[in-house]
PDB file of C-alpha atoms in Angstrom:
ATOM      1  CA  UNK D1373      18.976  -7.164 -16.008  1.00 97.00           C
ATOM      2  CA  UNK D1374      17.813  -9.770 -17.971  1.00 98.00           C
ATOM      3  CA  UNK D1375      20.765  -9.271 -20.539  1.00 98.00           C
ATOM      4  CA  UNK D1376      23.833  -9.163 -17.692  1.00 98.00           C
ATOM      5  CA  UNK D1377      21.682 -12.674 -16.209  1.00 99.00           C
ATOM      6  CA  UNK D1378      22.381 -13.795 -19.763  1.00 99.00           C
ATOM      7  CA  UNK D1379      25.863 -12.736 -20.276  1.00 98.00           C
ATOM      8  CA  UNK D1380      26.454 -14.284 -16.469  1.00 99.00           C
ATOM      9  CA  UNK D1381      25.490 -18.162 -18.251  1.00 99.00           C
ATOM     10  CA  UNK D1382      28.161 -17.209 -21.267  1.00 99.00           C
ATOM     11  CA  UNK D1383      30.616 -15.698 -19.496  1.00 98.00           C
ATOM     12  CA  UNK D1384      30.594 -18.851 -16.159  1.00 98.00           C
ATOM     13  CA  UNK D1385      30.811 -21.717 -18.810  1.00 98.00           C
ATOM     14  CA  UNK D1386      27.180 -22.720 -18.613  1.00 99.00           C
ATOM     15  CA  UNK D1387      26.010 -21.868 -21.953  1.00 99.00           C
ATOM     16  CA  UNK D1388      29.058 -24.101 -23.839  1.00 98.00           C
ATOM     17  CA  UNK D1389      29.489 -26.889 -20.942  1.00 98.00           C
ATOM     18  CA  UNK D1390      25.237 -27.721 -21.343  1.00 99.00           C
ATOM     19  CA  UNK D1391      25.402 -26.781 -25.033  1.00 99.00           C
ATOM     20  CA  UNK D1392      22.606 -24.596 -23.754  1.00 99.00           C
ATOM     21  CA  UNK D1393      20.043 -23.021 -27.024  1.00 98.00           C
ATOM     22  CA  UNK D1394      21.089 -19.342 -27.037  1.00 98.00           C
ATOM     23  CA  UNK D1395      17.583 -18.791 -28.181  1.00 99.00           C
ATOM     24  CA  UNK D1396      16.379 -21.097 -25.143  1.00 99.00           C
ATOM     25  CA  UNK D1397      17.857 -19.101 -22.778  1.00 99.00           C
ATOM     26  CA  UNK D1398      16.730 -15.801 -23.499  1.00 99.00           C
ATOM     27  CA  UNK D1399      13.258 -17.327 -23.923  1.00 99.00           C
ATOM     28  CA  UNK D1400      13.769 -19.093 -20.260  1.00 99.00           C
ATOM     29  CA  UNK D1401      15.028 -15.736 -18.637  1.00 99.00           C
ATOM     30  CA  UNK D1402      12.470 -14.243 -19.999  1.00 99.00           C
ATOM     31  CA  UNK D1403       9.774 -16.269 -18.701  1.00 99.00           C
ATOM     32  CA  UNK D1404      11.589 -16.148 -15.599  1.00 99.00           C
ATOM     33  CA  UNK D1405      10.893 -12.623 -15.181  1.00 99.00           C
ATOM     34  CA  UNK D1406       6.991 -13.431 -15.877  1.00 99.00           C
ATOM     35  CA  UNK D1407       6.847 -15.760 -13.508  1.00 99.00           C
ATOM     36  CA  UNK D1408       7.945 -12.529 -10.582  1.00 99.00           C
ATOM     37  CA  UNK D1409       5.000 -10.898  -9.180  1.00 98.00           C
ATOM     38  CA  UNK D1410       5.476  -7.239  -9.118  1.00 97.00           C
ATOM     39  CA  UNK D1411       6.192  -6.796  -5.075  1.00 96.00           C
ATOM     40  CA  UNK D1412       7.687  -4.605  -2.951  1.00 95.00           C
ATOM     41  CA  UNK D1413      10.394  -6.843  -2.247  1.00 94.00           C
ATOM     42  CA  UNK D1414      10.628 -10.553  -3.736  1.00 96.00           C
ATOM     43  CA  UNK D1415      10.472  -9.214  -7.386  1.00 97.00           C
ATOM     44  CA  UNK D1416      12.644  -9.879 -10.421  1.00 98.00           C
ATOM     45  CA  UNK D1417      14.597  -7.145  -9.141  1.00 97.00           C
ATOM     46  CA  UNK D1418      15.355  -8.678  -6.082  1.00 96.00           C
ATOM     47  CA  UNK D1419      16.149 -12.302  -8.062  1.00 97.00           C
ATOM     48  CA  UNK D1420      18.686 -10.273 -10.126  1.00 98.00           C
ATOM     49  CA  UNK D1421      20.201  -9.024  -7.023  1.00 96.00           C
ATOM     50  CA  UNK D1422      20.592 -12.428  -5.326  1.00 95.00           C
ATOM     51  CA  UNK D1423      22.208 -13.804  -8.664  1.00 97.00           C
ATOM     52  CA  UNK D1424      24.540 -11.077  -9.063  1.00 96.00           C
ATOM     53  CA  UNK D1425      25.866 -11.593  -5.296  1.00 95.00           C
ATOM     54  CA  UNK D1426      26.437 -15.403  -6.298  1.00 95.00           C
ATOM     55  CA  UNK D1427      28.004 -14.343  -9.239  1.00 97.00           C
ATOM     56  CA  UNK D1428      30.404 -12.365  -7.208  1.00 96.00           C
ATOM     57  CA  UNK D1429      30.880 -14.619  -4.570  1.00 93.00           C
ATOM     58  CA  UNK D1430      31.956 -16.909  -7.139  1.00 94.00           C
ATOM     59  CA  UNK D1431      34.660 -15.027  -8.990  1.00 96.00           C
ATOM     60  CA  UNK D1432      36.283 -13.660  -5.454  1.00 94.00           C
ATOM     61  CA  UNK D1433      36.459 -16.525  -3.523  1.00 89.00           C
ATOM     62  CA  UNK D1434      37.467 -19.104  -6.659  1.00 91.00           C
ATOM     63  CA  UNK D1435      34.936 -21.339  -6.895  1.00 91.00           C
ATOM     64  CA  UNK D1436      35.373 -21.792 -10.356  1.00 94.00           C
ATOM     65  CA  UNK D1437      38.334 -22.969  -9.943  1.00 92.00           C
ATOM     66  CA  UNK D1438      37.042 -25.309  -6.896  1.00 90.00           C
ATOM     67  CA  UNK D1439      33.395 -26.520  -8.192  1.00 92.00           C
ATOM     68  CA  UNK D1440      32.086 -28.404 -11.180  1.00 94.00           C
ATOM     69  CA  UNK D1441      30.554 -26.610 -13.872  1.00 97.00           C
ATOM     70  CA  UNK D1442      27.579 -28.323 -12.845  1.00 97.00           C
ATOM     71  CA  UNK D1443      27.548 -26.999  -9.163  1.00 95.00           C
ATOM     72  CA  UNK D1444      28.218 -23.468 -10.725  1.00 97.00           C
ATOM     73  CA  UNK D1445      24.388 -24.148 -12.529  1.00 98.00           C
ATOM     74  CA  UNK D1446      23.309 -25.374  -9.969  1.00 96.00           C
ATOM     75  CA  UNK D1447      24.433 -22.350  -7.829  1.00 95.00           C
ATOM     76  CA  UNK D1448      23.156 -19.476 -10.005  1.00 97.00           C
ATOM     77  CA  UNK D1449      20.125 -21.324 -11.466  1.00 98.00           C
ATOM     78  CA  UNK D1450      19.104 -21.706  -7.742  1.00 97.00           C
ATOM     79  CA  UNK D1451      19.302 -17.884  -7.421  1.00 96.00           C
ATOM     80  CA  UNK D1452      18.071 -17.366 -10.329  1.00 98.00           C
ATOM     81  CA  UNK D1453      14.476 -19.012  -9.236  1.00 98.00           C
ATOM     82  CA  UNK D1454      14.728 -19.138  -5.812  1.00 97.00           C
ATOM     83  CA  UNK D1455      11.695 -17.154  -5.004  1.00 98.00           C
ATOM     84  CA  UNK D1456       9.567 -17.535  -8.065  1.00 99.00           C
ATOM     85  CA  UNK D1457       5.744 -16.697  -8.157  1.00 98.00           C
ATOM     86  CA  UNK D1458       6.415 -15.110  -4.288  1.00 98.00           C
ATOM     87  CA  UNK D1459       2.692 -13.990  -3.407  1.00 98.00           C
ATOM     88  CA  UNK D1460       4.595 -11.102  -1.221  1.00 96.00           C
ATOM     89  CA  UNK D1461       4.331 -12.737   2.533  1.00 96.00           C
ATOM     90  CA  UNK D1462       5.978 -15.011   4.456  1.00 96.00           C
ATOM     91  CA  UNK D1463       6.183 -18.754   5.565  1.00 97.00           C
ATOM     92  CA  UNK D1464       4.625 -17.271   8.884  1.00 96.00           C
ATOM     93  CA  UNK D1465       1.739 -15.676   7.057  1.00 97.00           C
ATOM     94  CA  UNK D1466       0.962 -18.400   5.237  1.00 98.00           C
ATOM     95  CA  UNK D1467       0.696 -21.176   7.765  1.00 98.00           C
ATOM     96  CA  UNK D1468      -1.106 -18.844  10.125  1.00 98.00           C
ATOM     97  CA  UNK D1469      -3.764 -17.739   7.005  1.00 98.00           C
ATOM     98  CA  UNK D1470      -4.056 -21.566   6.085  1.00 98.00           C
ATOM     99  CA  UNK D1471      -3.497 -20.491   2.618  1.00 98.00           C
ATOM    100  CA  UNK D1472      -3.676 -22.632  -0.687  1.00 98.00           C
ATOM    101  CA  UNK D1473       0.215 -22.988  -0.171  1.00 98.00           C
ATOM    102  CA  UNK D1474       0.439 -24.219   3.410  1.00 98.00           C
ATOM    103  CA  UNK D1475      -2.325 -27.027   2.763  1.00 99.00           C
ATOM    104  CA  UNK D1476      -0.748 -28.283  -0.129  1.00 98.00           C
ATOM    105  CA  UNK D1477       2.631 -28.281   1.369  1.00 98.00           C
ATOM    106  CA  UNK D1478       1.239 -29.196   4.926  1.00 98.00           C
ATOM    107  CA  UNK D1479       2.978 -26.017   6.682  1.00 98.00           C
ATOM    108  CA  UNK D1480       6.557 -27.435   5.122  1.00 98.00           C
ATOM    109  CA  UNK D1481       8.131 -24.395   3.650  1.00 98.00           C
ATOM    110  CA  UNK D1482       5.172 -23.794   1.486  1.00 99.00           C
ATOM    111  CA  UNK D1483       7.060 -20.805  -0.465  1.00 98.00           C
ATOM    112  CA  UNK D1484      10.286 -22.099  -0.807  1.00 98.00           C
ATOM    113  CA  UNK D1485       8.774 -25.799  -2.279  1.00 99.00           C
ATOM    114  CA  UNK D1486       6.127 -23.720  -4.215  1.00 99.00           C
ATOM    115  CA  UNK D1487       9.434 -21.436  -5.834  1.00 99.00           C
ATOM    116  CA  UNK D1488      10.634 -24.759  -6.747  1.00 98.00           C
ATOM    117  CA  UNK D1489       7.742 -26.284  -8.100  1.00 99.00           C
ATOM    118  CA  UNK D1490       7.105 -23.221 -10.341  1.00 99.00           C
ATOM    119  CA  UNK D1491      10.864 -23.634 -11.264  1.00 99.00           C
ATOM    120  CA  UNK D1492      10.654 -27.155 -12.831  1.00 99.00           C
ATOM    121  CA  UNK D1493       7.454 -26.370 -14.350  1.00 99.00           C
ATOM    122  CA  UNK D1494       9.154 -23.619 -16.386  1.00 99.00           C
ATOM    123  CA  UNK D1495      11.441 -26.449 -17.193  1.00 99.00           C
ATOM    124  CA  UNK D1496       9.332 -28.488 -18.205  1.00 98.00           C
ATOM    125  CA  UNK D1497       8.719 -26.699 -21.384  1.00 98.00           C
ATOM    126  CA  UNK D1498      11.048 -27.429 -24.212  1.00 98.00           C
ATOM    127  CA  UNK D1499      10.813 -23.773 -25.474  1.00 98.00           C
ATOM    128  CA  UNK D1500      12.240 -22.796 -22.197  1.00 99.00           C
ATOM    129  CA  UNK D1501      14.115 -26.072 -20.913  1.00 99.00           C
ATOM    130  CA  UNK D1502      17.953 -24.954 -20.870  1.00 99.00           C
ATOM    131  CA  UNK D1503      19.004 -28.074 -19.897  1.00 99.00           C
ATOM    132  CA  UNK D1504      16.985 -30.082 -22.664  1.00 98.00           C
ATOM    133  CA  UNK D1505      20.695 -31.078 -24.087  1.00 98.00           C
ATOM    134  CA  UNK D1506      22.048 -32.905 -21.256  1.00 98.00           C
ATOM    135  CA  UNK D1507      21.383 -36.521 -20.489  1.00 98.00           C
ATOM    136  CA  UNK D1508      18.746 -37.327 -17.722  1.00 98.00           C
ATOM    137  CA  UNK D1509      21.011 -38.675 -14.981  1.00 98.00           C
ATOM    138  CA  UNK D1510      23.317 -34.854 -15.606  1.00 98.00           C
ATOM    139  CA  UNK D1511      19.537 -33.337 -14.888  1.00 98.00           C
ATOM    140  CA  UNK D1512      18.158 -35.345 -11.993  1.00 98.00           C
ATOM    141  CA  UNK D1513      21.649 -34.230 -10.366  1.00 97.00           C
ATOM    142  CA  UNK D1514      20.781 -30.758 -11.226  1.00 98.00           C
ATOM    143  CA  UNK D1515      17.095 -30.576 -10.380  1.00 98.00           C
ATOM    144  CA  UNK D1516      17.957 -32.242  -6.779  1.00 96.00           C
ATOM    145  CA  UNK D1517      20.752 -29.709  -6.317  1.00 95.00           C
ATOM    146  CA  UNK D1518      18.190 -26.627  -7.061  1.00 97.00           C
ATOM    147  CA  UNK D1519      15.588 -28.108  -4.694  1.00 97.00           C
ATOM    148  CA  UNK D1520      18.165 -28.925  -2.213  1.00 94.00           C
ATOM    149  CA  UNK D1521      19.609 -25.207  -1.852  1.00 94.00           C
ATOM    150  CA  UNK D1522      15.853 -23.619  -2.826  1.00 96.00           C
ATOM    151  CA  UNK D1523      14.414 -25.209   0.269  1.00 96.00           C
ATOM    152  CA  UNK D1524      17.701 -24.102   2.388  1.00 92.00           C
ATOM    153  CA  UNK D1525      16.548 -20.649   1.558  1.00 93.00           C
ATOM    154  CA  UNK D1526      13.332 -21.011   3.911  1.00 94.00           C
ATOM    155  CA  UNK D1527      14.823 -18.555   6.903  1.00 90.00           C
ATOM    156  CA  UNK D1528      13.218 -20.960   9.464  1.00 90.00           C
ATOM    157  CA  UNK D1529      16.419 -23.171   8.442  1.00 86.00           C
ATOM    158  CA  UNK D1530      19.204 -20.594   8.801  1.00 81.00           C
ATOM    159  CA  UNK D1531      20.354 -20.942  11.766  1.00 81.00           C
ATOM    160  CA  UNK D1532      20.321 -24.601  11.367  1.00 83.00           C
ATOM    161  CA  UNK D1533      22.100 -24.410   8.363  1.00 77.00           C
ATOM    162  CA  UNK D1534      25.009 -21.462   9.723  1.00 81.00           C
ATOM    163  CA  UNK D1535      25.571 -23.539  12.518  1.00 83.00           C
ATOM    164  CA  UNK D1536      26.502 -26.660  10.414  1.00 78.00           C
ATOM    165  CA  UNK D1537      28.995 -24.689   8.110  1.00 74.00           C
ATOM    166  CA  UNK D1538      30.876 -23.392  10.966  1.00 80.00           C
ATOM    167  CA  UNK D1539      31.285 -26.754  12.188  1.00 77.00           C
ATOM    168  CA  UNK D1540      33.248 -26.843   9.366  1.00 74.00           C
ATOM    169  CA  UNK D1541      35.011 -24.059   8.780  1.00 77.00           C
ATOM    170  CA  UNK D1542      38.705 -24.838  10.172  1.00 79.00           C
ATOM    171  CA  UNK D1543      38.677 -28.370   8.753  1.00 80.00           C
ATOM    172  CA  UNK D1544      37.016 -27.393   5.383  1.00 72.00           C
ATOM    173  CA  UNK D1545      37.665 -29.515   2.551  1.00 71.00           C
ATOM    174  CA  UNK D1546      36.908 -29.366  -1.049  1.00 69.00           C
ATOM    175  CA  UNK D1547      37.048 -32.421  -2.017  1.00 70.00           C
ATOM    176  CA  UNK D1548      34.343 -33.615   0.952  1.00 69.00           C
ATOM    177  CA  UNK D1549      30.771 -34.176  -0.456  1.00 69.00           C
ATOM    178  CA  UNK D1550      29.278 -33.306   2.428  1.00 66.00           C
ATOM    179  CA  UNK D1551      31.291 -30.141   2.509  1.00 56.00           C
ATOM    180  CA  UNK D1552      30.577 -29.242  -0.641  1.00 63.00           C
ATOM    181  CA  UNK D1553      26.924 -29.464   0.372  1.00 63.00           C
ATOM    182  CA  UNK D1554      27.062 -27.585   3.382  1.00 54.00           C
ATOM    183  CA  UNK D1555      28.966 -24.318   1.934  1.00 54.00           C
ATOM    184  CA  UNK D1556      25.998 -24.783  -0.774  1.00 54.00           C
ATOM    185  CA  UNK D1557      23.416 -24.350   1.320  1.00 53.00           C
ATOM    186  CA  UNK D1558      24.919 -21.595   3.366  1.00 51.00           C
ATOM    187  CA  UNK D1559      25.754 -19.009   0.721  1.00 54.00           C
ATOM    188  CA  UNK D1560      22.268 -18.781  -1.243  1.00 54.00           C
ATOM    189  CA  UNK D1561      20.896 -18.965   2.660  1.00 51.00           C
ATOM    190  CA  UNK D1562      22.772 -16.492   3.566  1.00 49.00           C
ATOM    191  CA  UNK D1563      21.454 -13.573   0.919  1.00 46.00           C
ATOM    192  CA  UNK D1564      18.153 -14.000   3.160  1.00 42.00           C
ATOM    193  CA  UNK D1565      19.598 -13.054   5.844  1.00 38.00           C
ATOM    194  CA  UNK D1566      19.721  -8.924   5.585  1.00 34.00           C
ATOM    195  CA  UNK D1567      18.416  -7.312   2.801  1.00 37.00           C
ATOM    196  CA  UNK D1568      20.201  -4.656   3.599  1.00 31.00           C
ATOM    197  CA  UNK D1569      24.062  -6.110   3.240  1.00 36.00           C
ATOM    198  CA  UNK D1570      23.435  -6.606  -0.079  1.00 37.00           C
ATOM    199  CA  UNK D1571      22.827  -2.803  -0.729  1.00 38.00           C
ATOM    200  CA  UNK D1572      26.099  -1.760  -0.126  1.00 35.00           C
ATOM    201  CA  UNK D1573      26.976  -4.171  -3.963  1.00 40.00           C
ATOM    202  CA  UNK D1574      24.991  -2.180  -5.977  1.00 45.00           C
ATOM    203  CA  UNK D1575      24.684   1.300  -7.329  1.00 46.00           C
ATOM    204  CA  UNK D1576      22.742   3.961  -5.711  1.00 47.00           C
ATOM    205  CA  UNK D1577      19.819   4.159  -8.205  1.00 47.00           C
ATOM    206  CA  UNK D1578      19.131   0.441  -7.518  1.00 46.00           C
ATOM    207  CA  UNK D1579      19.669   0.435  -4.108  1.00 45.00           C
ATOM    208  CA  UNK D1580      17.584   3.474  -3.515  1.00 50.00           C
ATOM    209  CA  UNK D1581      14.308   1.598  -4.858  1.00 49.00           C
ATOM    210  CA  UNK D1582      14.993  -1.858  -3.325  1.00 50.00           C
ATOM    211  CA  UNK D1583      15.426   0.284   0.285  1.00 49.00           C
ATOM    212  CA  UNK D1584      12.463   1.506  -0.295  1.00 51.00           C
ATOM    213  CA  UNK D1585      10.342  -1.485  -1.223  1.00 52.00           C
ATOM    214  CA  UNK D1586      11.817  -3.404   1.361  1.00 47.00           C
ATOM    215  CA  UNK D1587      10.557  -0.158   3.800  1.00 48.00           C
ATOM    216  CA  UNK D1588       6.964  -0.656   2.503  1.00 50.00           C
ATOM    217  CA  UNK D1589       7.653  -4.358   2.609  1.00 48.00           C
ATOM    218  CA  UNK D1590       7.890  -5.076   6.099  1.00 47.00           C
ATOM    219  CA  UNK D1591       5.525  -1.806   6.961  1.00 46.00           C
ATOM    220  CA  UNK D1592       3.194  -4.479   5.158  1.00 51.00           C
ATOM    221  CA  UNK D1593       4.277  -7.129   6.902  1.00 48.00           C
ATOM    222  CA  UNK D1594       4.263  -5.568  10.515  1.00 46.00           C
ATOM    223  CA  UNK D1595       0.256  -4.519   9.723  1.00 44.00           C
ATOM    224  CA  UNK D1596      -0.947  -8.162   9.263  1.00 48.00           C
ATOM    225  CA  UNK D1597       0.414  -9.071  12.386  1.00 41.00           C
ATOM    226  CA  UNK D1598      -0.651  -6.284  14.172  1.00 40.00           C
ATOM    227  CA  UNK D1599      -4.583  -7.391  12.830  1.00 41.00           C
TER     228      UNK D1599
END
């Protein structure tokens, strides 16, 4: 996984468009994958999946053809750490536990600003900063992009956020900002949506073990409730 995540940066642009350290990179995906907890569901396993469905949804529908090399980072570096450091339960659990997370986000998508948080402080690092070669106004457009569609990953938001991009739908345009950001937010919002849609992109030994981890996943989830 972490090798095809790699070749994904070389083969979209990424690596030559933010002269990106080929060194830095595998260092970065690598403390990616660290940064996972081993759970049923949100796992490195599960970020690998979510990147691979951008990466998809990219090629087939043209969007390199449509976006700026920096959305296209923006896009699959949002996938890419979109739920790093999950503790393995929800928004939901969290606000109702008071946990460390909810406090210090006062009940505002704790997970999704903690995934972020976690992101940035990976990037923080210069051994694992892949953008350490582009000026600071390229990266504050960056880092607000990845918090932007991180945070639109909190499912409280989704409906909010499918309802705006079908607003849009007939009159879509390209070369709208506001657009741009609304088809943003949908599609790495949207891979929240069913974990099971996604199953049907990979191959059966994969799918297989992310089926059943999700199983035990919301078996989990269902008992706390029930308590």
């Amino acid at each position: 996984m972490l090798s095809l995540l790699e070749h994904m940066y070389h083969e979209l642009g990424l690596v030559k468009e933010f002269n990106m350290n080929k060194v830095t990179l595998k260092r970065w995906l690598l403390c990616v994958q660290e940064n996972y907890r081993n759970n049923p569901f949100h796992n490195f396993r599960h970020c690998f999946c979510v990147t691979q469905m951008m990466y998809g949804v990219i090629h087939k529908s043209g969007l390199l053809d449509r976006l700026s090399r920096e959305d296209i980072a923006i896009l699959i570096t949002s996938c890419v750490c979109h739920d790093l450091d999950h503790p393995g339960y929800n928004n939901t659990y969290q606000i109702n536990a008071k946990t460390e997370l909810a406090i210090r986000y006062n009940d505002i998508s704790p997970l999704e600003n903690h995934h972020c948080a976690v992101a940035f402080q990976i990037l923080s690092n210069p051994e694992t900063n892949i953008f350490s070669n582009v000026d600071q106004v390229t990266f504050k457009r960056i880092r607000s992009g990845m918090i932007t569609l991180i945070l639109a990953t909190d499912m409280a938001r989704h409906g909010e956020i499918l309802a705006n991009f079908k607003d849009k739908i007939d009159t879509f345009d390209f070369t709208k900002d506001e657009h741009l950001t609304s088809v943003s937010d949908e599609i790495p919002s949207c891979r929240a949506s069913t974990g099971s849609d996604l199953l049907q992109y990979k191959n059966n030994e994969m799918s297989n073990v992310t089926a059943s981890s999700q199983v035990r996943y919301v078996y989990d989830m269902n008992t706390l409730i029930m308590r």
